Amino acid sequence: MEAKALMINHEKCTGCRRCELVCSVYHENVANPSKARIKVEKWEWEGLYIPMSCKQCVDAPCMNVCPVKAISRDDAQGLVSVDNDICIGCRSCVAVCPFGAMNFNPAIKKVFKCDLCDGDPQCVRFCDMKAVDFVDVRKESLSKKRDAAFKISEAKKLGATIQYEG
């Protein structure tokens, strides 16, 4: 099985937050965005909605910091998951996640994160704007490379100077 990941295109997101609702219903049987594994951040000033979810990091900071090794990786699927039978609810993983994708459920005193809905992400199924997609990791990488090349090309057409810090 090829590793797959969520590919999020914030430019398509309208802020309807349906992804949060279907996620919370699927996982918690309640329509409550605070219990969703995907969060839509609203950037008022820019007028943007940014869906945020676990990136299933290769060198996952959440996994590395967990003192009881409750977070592990399934290399075949590329999935980082939390074992709630082991989790002690210390929230170290919440503190180190650079994407804010780790969440804490105060009712059960355990952390939770995107588990890709066992290979059928509900946020993807219900996003009418197709702002969230479930793709082969290689396709996601290729898409990002194409987007970056396009932006560089457009900037050069406008006569912009592109500087890289190294």
CSV table of C-alpha atoms in Angstrom, one decimal:
chain,number,residue,atom,x,y,z
A,1,MET,CA,0.0,0.0,0.0
A,2,GLU,CA,1.3,3.4,-1.0
A,3,ALA,CA,1.5,6.1,1.7
A,4,LYS,CA,-1.2,8.6,1.3
A,5,ALA,CA,-1.8,12.0,2.9
A,6,LEU,CA,-4.2,14.8,3.1
A,7,MET,CA,-3.4,17.5,0.6
A,8,ILE,CA,-5.0,20.8,1.5
A,9,ASN,CA,-5.5,23.7,-0.9
A,10,HIS,CA,-6.5,26.6,1.3
A,11,GLU,CA,-7.2,28.7,-1.8
A,12,LYS,CA,-10.3,26.6,-2.4
A,13,CYS,CA,-11.6,26.7,1.2
A,14,THR,CA,-14.7,28.8,1.7
A,15,GLY,CA,-14.8,28.4,5.4
A,16,CYS,CA,-18.0,26.4,5.5
A,17,ARG,CA,-16.3,24.1,8.2
A,18,ARG,CA,-18.2,21.1,7.0
A,19,CYS,CA,-15.0,19.1,7.3
A,20,GLU,CA,-14.9,19.8,11.1
A,21,LEU,CA,-18.5,18.7,11.5
A,22,VAL,CA,-18.2,15.5,9.6
A,23,CYS,CA,-15.0,14.7,11.4
A,24,SER,CA,-16.5,15.1,14.8
A,25,VAL,CA,-19.6,13.1,13.9
A,26,TYR,CA,-17.5,10.3,12.4
A,27,HIS,CA,-15.2,10.1,15.5
A,28,GLU,CA,-17.3,11.3,18.4
A,29,ASN,CA,-20.9,10.9,17.2
A,30,VAL,CA,-21.6,14.6,17.8
A,31,ALA,CA,-21.5,17.7,15.5
A,32,ASN,CA,-18.9,19.6,17.6
A,33,PRO,CA,-16.0,21.3,15.8
A,34,SER,CA,-13.9,21.3,19.0
A,35,LYS,CA,-13.8,17.5,18.7
A,36,ALA,CA,-12.7,17.4,15.1
A,37,ARG,CA,-9.3,16.2,14.0
A,38,ILE,CA,-9.2,18.9,11.3
A,39,LYS,CA,-9.5,22.6,12.2
A,40,VAL,CA,-10.3,25.6,9.9
A,41,GLU,CA,-8.3,28.6,11.0
A,42,LYS,CA,-9.8,31.9,9.9
A,43,TRP,CA,-7.3,34.7,9.1
A,44,GLU,CA,-9.6,37.8,9.4
A,45,TRP,CA,-7.1,40.3,8.0
A,46,GLU,CA,-6.3,38.3,4.9
A,47,GLY,CA,-9.8,37.0,4.4
A,48,LEU,CA,-8.5,33.4,4.3
A,49,TYR,CA,-9.6,30.1,5.7
A,50,ILE,CA,-6.9,27.6,6.3
A,51,PRO,CA,-7.8,24.0,7.0
A,52,MET,CA,-5.2,22.4,9.3
A,53,SER,CA,-4.6,18.8,10.0
A,54,CYS,CA,-1.9,16.4,10.9
A,55,LYS,CA,0.9,16.2,8.3
A,56,GLN,CA,1.9,12.7,9.3
A,57,CYS,CA,5.5,14.0,9.7
A,58,VAL,CA,8.3,11.6,8.8
A,59,ASP,CA,10.3,12.8,11.8
A,60,ALA,CA,7.2,13.5,13.9
A,61,PRO,CA,8.0,15.8,16.9
A,62,CYS,CA,4.9,14.4,18.7
A,63,MET,CA,6.2,10.9,18.5
A,64,ASN,CA,9.7,11.9,19.5
A,65,VAL,CA,8.6,13.8,22.6
A,66,CYS,CA,6.1,11.2,24.0
A,67,PRO,CA,7.5,9.9,27.3
A,68,VAL,CA,5.6,6.7,27.2
A,69,LYS,CA,5.9,6.0,23.4
A,70,ALA,CA,2.1,6.2,22.9
A,71,ILE,CA,2.6,7.7,19.5
A,72,SER,CA,3.9,5.5,16.7
A,73,ARG,CA,4.2,5.3,12.9
A,74,ASP,CA,2.9,2.7,10.5
A,75,ASP,CA,5.5,3.1,7.8
A,76,ALA,CA,3.4,1.1,5.2
A,77,GLN,CA,0.5,3.6,5.4
A,78,GLY,CA,2.6,6.6,6.5
A,79,LEU,CA,0.3,7.1,9.4
A,80,VAL,CA,1.3,8.5,12.8
A,81,SER,CA,-1.2,7.3,15.4
A,82,VAL,CA,-1.9,7.6,19.2
A,83,ASP,CA,-2.5,4.5,21.3
A,84,ASN,CA,-5.0,5.8,24.0
A,85,ASP,CA,-4.4,2.7,26.1
A,86,ILE,CA,-0.8,4.0,26.6
A,87,CYS,CA,-1.3,7.8,26.5
A,88,ILE,CA,-1.0,9.5,29.9
A,89,GLY,CA,-2.4,12.8,28.7
A,90,CYS,CA,0.7,14.8,29.5
A,91,ARG,CA,0.2,16.9,26.3
A,92,SER,CA,3.9,17.2,25.5
A,93,CYS,CA,2.9,16.3,21.9
A,94,VAL,CA,0.4,19.1,21.8
A,95,ALA,CA,3.1,21.5,22.8
A,96,VAL,CA,5.6,20.5,20.2
A,97,CYS,CA,3.4,20.0,17.1
A,98,PRO,CA,4.4,22.7,14.7
A,99,PHE,CA,1.0,22.6,13.0
A,100,GLY,CA,-1.3,22.5,16.0
A,101,ALA,CA,-2.6,19.2,14.9
A,102,MET,CA,-2.5,17.4,18.2
A,103,ASN,CA,-5.6,18.0,20.3
A,104,PHE,CA,-6.5,17.2,23.9
A,105,ASN,CA,-9.9,15.8,25.1
A,106,PRO,CA,-10.4,16.9,28.7
A,107,ALA,CA,-13.3,14.5,29.2
A,108,ILE,CA,-11.0,11.4,28.8
A,109,LYS,CA,-7.7,13.2,29.5
A,110,LYS,CA,-6.1,11.9,26.3
A,111,VAL,CA,-4.8,13.4,23.1
A,112,PHE,CA,-6.2,12.9,19.6
A,113,LYS,CA,-5.2,13.6,16.1
A,114,CYS,CA,-6.1,12.9,12.5
A,115,ASP,CA,-6.1,9.1,11.8
A,116,LEU,CA,-7.2,9.5,8.2
A,117,CYS,CA,-10.4,7.8,9.0
A,118,ASP,CA,-8.9,4.4,8.4
A,119,GLY,CA,-8.1,5.3,4.8
A,120,ASP,CA,-11.4,7.0,3.9
A,121,PRO,CA,-11.1,10.6,5.2
A,122,GLN,CA,-14.6,12.0,5.8
A,123,CYS,CA,-13.3,15.6,5.3
A,124,VAL,CA,-12.4,14.7,1.8
A,125,ARG,CA,-15.7,13.0,1.0
A,126,PHE,CA,-17.7,16.0,2.2
A,127,CYS,CA,-15.7,18.9,1.0
A,128,ASP,CA,-17.8,20.3,-1.9
A,129,MET,CA,-15.0,22.7,-2.9
A,130,LYS,CA,-12.4,19.9,-3.0
A,131,ALA,CA,-10.1,21.9,-0.8
A,132,VAL,CA,-9.1,18.7,1.0
A,133,ASP,CA,-7.9,15.7,-1.0
A,134,PHE,CA,-6.4,12.3,-0.1
A,135,VAL,CA,-3.5,11.6,-2.4
A,136,ASP,CA,-0.4,9.5,-2.9
A,137,VAL,CA,2.4,11.2,-1.1
A,138,ARG,CA,4.4,11.3,-4.3
A,139,LYS,CA,1.6,13.1,-6.1
A,140,GLU,CA,1.4,15.7,-3.3
A,141,SER,CA,5.1,16.4,-3.6
A,142,LEU,CA,4.9,16.7,-7.4
A,143,SER,CA,1.9,19.1,-7.1
A,144,LYS,CA,3.8,21.3,-4.6
A,145,LYS,CA,6.9,21.4,-6.9
A,146,ARG,CA,4.7,22.4,-9.8
A,147,ASP,CA,3.0,25.2,-7.7
A,148,ALA,CA,6.4,26.5,-6.6
A,149,ALA,CA,7.7,26.5,-10.2
A,150,PHE,CA,4.6,28.3,-11.4
A,151,LYS,CA,5.0,31.0,-8.7
A,152,ILE,CA,8.6,31.5,-9.6
A,153,SER,CA,7.8,31.7,-13.3
A,154,GLU,CA,5.0,34.3,-12.6
A,155,ALA,CA,7.4,36.4,-10.4
A,156,LYS,CA,10.0,36.4,-13.1
A,157,LYS,CA,7.5,37.5,-15.7
A,158,LEU,CA,6.7,40.5,-13.4
A,159,GLY,CA,10.4,41.3,-13.1
A,160,ALA,CA,10.6,40.4,-9.5
A,161,THR,CA,14.0,39.4,-8.0
A,162,ILE,CA,13.8,36.2,-6.1
A,163,GLN,CA,16.4,35.8,-3.3
A,164,TYR,CA,17.0,32.7,-1.4
A,165,GLU,CA,18.5,32.6,2.0
A,166,GLY,CA,20.9,29.8,2.6
